[in-house]
C-alpha cells in the first residue's frame, strides 16, 4: 500500500493486504490531527509525537496495555505519518492481512512513540518503507492482571502479615499510597525496611507516595511498624500500565497479650472491622451486640462477627 504524507511517500514492498476506506486528509502541519475512517471502526485520529518520557518500552514482543512504546530505525523518516496496523491473519511468519487502526507520527529524531492505552489486545505492525511484514516486526498488546491481598487484614502494631501479589506479569513498579492518611516514610517502613519489598522511588515531590517493586504470583511481608491504630485503605497502581488494586487493613494497638486493647464503639464501626479479619470459629445463637461485645448467656465474647445465629471469634477473648 502507499501512504502519502506531504512530499514524502512511504511504500511497503510486501504482499500485505490492507483493509481501508478513504484516503486520509493531508495537512501541511503534521502536528495537526485529522480523521481517518475505516469501514469497520469508529473515526480515529492521528497520534502526534508524544513528549519525552523515561518510562518507555520497545515496540517489540509483548507490550503491556497502557505502556508507552517506541521504535526508531534507519527506515523511519522524521516528521512522517505511518499506518499502525492491527494484524488480522498470518501465514506462517508472514503477515497476510491487517486492518488500519490509526496513524502515528515520527518526531524530529525519527522516533515513533505509541500510547497503547486504547489499543485492544492483538498483534500490531507499523507499516514502514522497506520493513518486512513479518512477525518479528510486530508487537503484541497484552492486558495486565493485577491484584493485591493481605492474608490477615487486621494486624497488631509490631506484627506482620503476608501480602499476596497476583499478576500475569513478571516484575513491575507499583505506586503505593493510603489516601493521604499515611506518609511515604510510614509506607517505606512497613513495606520495605521492616517488610520485604524493594523500594524503587521515595517521591520527594509527594510525601504520601512511594514506588515499590512487585512480582506476579509471589508473597511478601508487610510489617505494622510505627503506624497509628486505625483502618487504612491502601491503593496499589502499576506505574506504567495504570491497572490498580485496593486493600483495606486495620492496625490495632497491641495490649501485650496479642490482642487489641480497643473494641469498636458501635455496630457500624464494629461491622466494618469484623468483616476484615477472621480467626477461630465458634457457634452460638440468640446473640446481642453491645458496644463491640456479644452477650451469650453468662459469657461476654469480645470482637466477634455476627452471621445469623453463628458468630466468628476475632480476638480470642472469652470472658465468663
Coordinates of C-alpha atoms in Angstrom, one line a residue:
X1 CA 0.0 0.0 0.0
X2 CA 1.0 3.6 -0.4
X3 CA 0.6 6.4 2.1
X4 CA 1.2 10.0 1.0
X5 CA 2.3 12.5 3.7
X6 CA 3.2 15.9 2.4
X7 CA 6.0 15.5 0.0
X8 CA 7.1 12.1 1.5
X9 CA 5.9 8.8 0.2
X10 CA 6.0 5.6 2.3
X11 CA 5.6 2.4 0.3
X12 CA 5.7 -1.1 1.8
X13 CA 7.2 -3.6 -0.6
X14 CA 5.1 -6.6 0.6
X15 CA 2.0 -8.6 -0.4
X16 CA 0.3 -7.2 2.7
X17 CA -3.4 -6.7 2.1
X18 CA -4.7 -3.6 4.0
X19 CA -8.4 -3.2 4.7
X20 CA -9.0 0.5 4.5
X21 CA -11.6 3.0 3.5
X22 CA -10.9 6.6 2.5
X23 CA -7.6 8.2 1.8
X24 CA -6.6 10.3 4.8
X25 CA -6.8 14.1 4.5
X26 CA -3.3 15.6 4.4
X27 CA -2.4 18.7 6.3
X28 CA 0.7 20.9 5.9
X29 CA 1.3 20.8 9.6
X30 CA 1.8 17.2 10.7
X31 CA 1.1 18.2 14.3
X32 CA -2.5 18.8 13.3
X33 CA -4.8 15.9 14.0
X34 CA -7.0 14.6 11.2
X35 CA -9.6 11.9 11.0
X36 CA -9.1 8.6 9.2
X37 CA -12.2 6.4 8.6
X38 CA -12.3 2.7 8.1
X39 CA -15.3 0.6 7.2
X40 CA -15.4 -1.4 10.4
X41 CA -14.3 1.1 13.0
X42 CA -15.1 4.4 14.5
X43 CA -13.4 7.6 13.5
X44 CA -9.8 7.6 14.6
X45 CA -7.2 10.4 14.8
X46 CA -3.5 10.7 14.0
X47 CA -1.4 10.5 17.2
X48 CA 1.0 13.5 17.3
X49 CA 4.6 12.9 18.5
X50 CA 4.5 12.3 22.3
X51 CA 6.5 14.2 24.8
X52 CA 9.7 12.8 26.3
X53 CA 9.1 10.0 28.8
X54 CA 11.7 8.0 30.7
X55 CA 9.2 5.1 31.2
X56 CA 9.2 3.8 27.6
X57 CA 9.4 0.3 26.3
X58 CA 10.5 -1.1 22.9
X59 CA 7.6 -1.7 20.5
X60 CA 8.7 -5.3 20.0
X61 CA 7.4 -8.6 21.5
X62 CA 4.9 -8.2 24.4
X63 CA 3.8 -4.7 25.3
X64 CA 1.5 -4.3 28.3
X65 CA -1.6 -2.3 27.6
X66 CA -1.2 1.2 29.0
X67 CA 2.6 1.3 28.5
X68 CA 4.2 3.9 26.1
X69 CA 6.2 2.1 23.4
X70 CA 8.7 3.5 21.0
X71 CA 10.6 2.4 17.9
X72 CA 13.4 4.0 15.9
X73 CA 15.3 2.8 12.9
X74 CA 17.0 3.8 9.6
X75 CA 13.8 3.3 7.6
X76 CA 11.8 5.8 9.7
X77 CA 11.6 9.3 8.2
X78 CA 11.4 12.2 10.7
X79 CA 8.1 14.0 11.0
X80 CA 6.2 11.5 8.9
X81 CA 2.9 9.8 9.3
X82 CA 2.8 5.9 9.3
X83 CA -0.1 3.5 9.5
X84 CA -0.5 1.5 12.7
X85 CA -2.0 -1.8 11.6
X86 CA -3.8 -4.5 13.6
X87 CA -2.8 -7.9 12.2
X88 CA -5.9 -9.9 11.4
X89 CA -4.3 -13.0 9.8
X90 CA -0.9 -14.5 9.3
X91 CA 0.6 -17.2 7.0
X92 CA 3.5 -18.8 8.9
X93 CA 5.9 -16.0 9.7
X94 CA 4.3 -13.6 7.2
X95 CA 1.5 -11.1 7.9
X96 CA -1.2 -11.8 5.5
X97 CA -4.0 -9.4 6.3
X98 CA -4.2 -6.3 8.5
X99 CA -6.6 -3.5 9.4
X100 CA -5.6 0.1 9.6
X101 CA -6.1 1.1 13.3
X102 CA -4.8 4.7 13.1
X103 CA -1.8 6.7 12.1
X104 CA 1.2 7.6 14.2
X105 CA 3.8 10.3 13.7
X106 CA 7.6 10.1 13.9
X107 CA 9.3 13.0 15.7
X108 CA 12.2 15.2 14.7
X109 CA 14.7 12.4 15.6
X110 CA 12.8 9.7 13.6
X111 CA 11.3 8.0 16.7
X112 CA 7.7 6.8 16.8
X113 CA 6.0 6.7 20.2
X114 CA 2.7 4.9 20.7
X115 CA 0.4 5.3 23.7
X116 CA -1.0 1.8 24.0
X117 CA -3.8 2.6 26.5
X118 CA -6.5 2.5 23.8
X119 CA -5.1 -0.5 21.9
X120 CA -7.1 -3.7 22.1
X121 CA -5.2 -6.9 22.9
X122 CA -3.9 -8.0 19.5
X123 CA -0.8 -8.1 17.2
X124 CA 0.2 -4.8 15.7
X125 CA 2.6 -3.7 12.9
X126 CA 3.7 -0.2 11.9
X127 CA 3.8 -0.1 8.1
X128 CA 7.3 1.4 7.3
X129 CA 9.1 1.5 4.0
X130 CA 11.4 -1.5 3.5
X131 CA 10.3 -3.1 6.8
X132 CA 9.3 -6.7 6.2
X133 CA 5.7 -7.5 7.2
X134 CA 6.8 -10.5 9.4
X135 CA 6.0 -11.5 13.0
X136 CA 9.5 -10.4 14.1
X137 CA 8.4 -6.8 13.3
X138 CA 5.2 -6.9 15.3
X139 CA 4.3 -6.1 18.9
X140 CA 1.6 -7.7 20.9
X141 CA -0.7 -5.8 23.3
X142 CA -1.5 -7.9 26.4
X143 CA -3.7 -6.8 29.3
X144 CA -2.1 -7.0 32.7
X145 CA -4.0 -8.8 35.5
X146 CA -3.2 -7.4 39.0
X147 CA -4.5 -8.0 42.5
X148 CA -3.0 -7.4 45.9
X149 CA -4.4 -9.2 49.0
X150 CA -3.4 -9.2 52.7
X151 CA -3.7 -12.6 54.3
X152 CA -4.9 -11.0 57.5
X153 CA -6.3 -7.6 57.1
X154 CA -6.2 -6.8 60.8
X155 CA -2.7 -6.5 62.1
X156 CA -1.4 -5.6 65.6
X157 CA 1.2 -3.0 65.9
X158 CA 4.6 -4.5 65.7
X159 CA 3.3 -7.6 63.9
X160 CA 3.4 -8.6 60.3
X161 CA 1.1 -10.2 57.7
X162 CA 1.6 -11.8 54.3
X163 CA 0.9 -9.9 51.1
X164 CA -0.1 -11.9 48.1
X165 CA 0.6 -10.4 44.7
X166 CA -1.3 -12.0 41.8
X167 CA -0.4 -10.9 38.2
X168 CA 0.3 -12.4 34.8
X169 CA 3.4 -10.2 34.6
X170 CA 6.9 -10.7 35.9
X171 CA 8.2 -7.7 37.9
X172 CA 6.9 -4.2 37.7
X173 CA 6.9 -0.9 39.6
X174 CA 3.8 -0.2 41.8
X175 CA 2.8 3.2 43.3
X176 CA 1.5 2.8 46.9
X177 CA -0.5 5.4 48.8
X178 CA -3.1 5.5 51.6
X179 CA -5.4 8.3 50.6
X180 CA -3.2 10.8 52.4
X181 CA -3.6 9.1 55.7
X182 CA 0.0 7.7 55.8
X183 CA 3.2 9.4 54.9
X184 CA 5.7 7.8 52.4
X185 CA 8.0 7.2 55.3
X186 CA 5.4 5.1 57.1
X187 CA 4.8 3.1 53.9
X188 CA 8.5 2.7 53.4
X189 CA 9.0 1.5 56.9
X190 CA 6.2 -1.1 56.7
X191 CA 6.7 -2.3 53.1
X192 CA 10.4 -2.0 52.7
X193 CA 12.6 -1.5 55.8
X194 CA 10.6 -3.9 58.1
X195 CA 8.8 -5.6 55.2
X196 CA 10.3 -7.5 52.3
X197 CA 9.5 -5.3 49.2
X198 CA 12.2 -3.4 47.2
X199 CA 11.9 0.4 47.2
X200 CA 12.1 2.0 43.7
X201 CA 11.3 5.6 44.4
X202 CA 10.5 7.7 47.6
X203 CA 9.0 10.6 45.5
X204 CA 10.4 13.7 47.3
X205 CA 7.7 15.8 45.5
X206 CA 4.9 13.8 47.1
X207 CA 5.3 12.9 50.7
X208 CA 2.4 10.5 50.7
X209 CA 3.6 8.2 47.8
X210 CA 6.2 5.6 47.3
X211 CA 7.0 3.2 44.4
X212 CA 7.9 -0.4 45.2
X213 CA 8.8 -3.4 43.0
X214 CA 6.3 -6.2 42.8
X215 CA 6.4 -9.6 41.1
X216 CA 3.4 -11.6 39.8
X217 CA 2.3 -14.6 41.9
X218 CA 4.6 -14.0 44.8
X219 CA 4.2 -13.4 48.5
X220 CA 5.9 -10.7 50.5
X221 CA 5.6 -9.3 54.0
X222 CA 4.0 -6.1 55.5
X223 CA 5.1 -5.1 59.0
X224 CA 2.9 -2.8 61.0
X225 CA 5.8 -0.8 62.3
X226 CA 5.1 2.7 63.7
X227 CA 1.7 3.1 62.2
X228 CA -1.0 4.5 64.5
X229 CA -4.1 2.3 65.2
X230 CA -6.8 2.7 62.6
X231 CA -8.3 1.4 59.4
X232 CA -6.4 2.4 56.2
X233 CA -7.3 2.0 52.5
X234 CA -4.1 1.1 50.6
X235 CA -4.1 1.9 46.9
X236 CA -1.7 0.0 44.6
X237 CA -1.3 1.2 41.0
X238 CA 1.1 -0.2 38.4
X239 CA 3.2 2.7 37.3
X240 CA 3.4 2.1 33.6
X241 CA 0.0 0.4 32.8
X242 CA -2.3 2.1 35.3
X243 CA -4.0 -1.1 36.5
X244 CA -4.8 -1.0 40.2
X245 CA -5.9 -2.9 43.3
X246 CA -7.1 -1.7 46.7
X247 CA -6.8 -3.4 50.1
X248 CA -8.1 -2.3 53.5
X249 CA -6.1 -3.0 56.5
X250 CA -6.8 -2.3 60.2
X251 CA -3.9 -1.6 62.5
X252 CA -4.7 -2.5 66.2
X253 CA -2.8 -1.3 69.2
X254 CA -1.2 -4.3 71.0
X255 CA -2.3 -4.9 74.6
X256 CA 0.7 -7.1 75.3
X257 CA -1.3 -10.3 75.0
X258 CA -1.5 -10.5 71.3
X259 CA -4.9 -8.9 71.1
X260 CA -6.4 -5.5 70.6
X261 CA -6.9 -3.2 73.6
X262 CA -9.7 -1.4 71.8
X263 CA -13.2 -2.6 70.7
X264 CA -15.5 -0.9 68.2
X265 CA -17.8 1.6 69.9
X266 CA -20.9 1.0 67.8
X267 CA -22.4 -1.5 65.4
X268 CA -21.5 0.4 62.2
X269 CA -17.8 0.5 63.1
X270 CA -17.9 -3.0 64.5
X271 CA -19.2 -4.4 61.3
X272 CA -16.5 -2.7 59.3
X273 CA -13.8 -4.2 61.5
X274 CA -15.4 -7.6 61.7
X275 CA -15.6 -8.0 58.0
X276 CA -11.8 -7.8 57.7
X277 CA -10.3 -10.4 59.9
X278 CA -11.4 -13.9 60.8
X279 CA -9.8 -16.3 63.3
X280 CA -11.1 -19.3 65.3
X281 CA -14.7 -20.1 64.7
X282 CA -17.3 -21.0 67.4
X283 CA -21.1 -21.3 67.1
X284 CA -24.0 -20.0 69.2
X285 CA -27.4 -18.4 68.9
X286 CA -29.5 -15.5 70.1
X287 CA -26.6 -13.1 70.3
X288 CA -26.9 -9.5 71.2
X289 CA -24.3 -6.8 70.0
X290 CA -23.4 -4.3 72.8
X291 CA -20.6 -1.8 72.2
X292 CA -18.5 -4.3 70.3
X293 CA -19.3 -7.2 72.6
X294 CA -21.7 -10.1 72.1
X295 CA -23.6 -11.4 75.1
X296 CA -24.4 -15.1 75.1
X297 CA -25.8 -16.3 78.4
X298 CA -23.2 -15.7 81.1
X299 CA -20.3 -15.2 78.7
X300 CA -19.1 -12.0 77.1
X301 CA -17.3 -12.5 73.9
X302 CA -15.2 -9.6 72.6
X303 CA -14.7 -8.8 68.9
X304 CA -16.9 -11.2 67.0
X305 CA -18.8 -11.1 63.7
X306 CA -22.5 -12.0 63.6
X307 CA -23.7 -14.2 60.8
X308 CA -27.3 -15.3 61.5
X309 CA -27.1 -17.4 64.6
X310 CA -23.4 -18.1 64.2
X311 CA -20.5 -15.9 65.2
X312 CA -16.8 -15.8 64.5
X313 CA -14.3 -15.2 67.3
X314 CA -11.8 -12.4 66.2
X315 CA -9.7 -11.5 69.2
X316 CA -9.9 -14.7 71.2
X317 CA -11.0 -13.1 74.5
X318 CA -13.7 -15.2 76.2
X319 CA -14.9 -13.7 79.5
X320 CA -17.2 -15.5 81.9

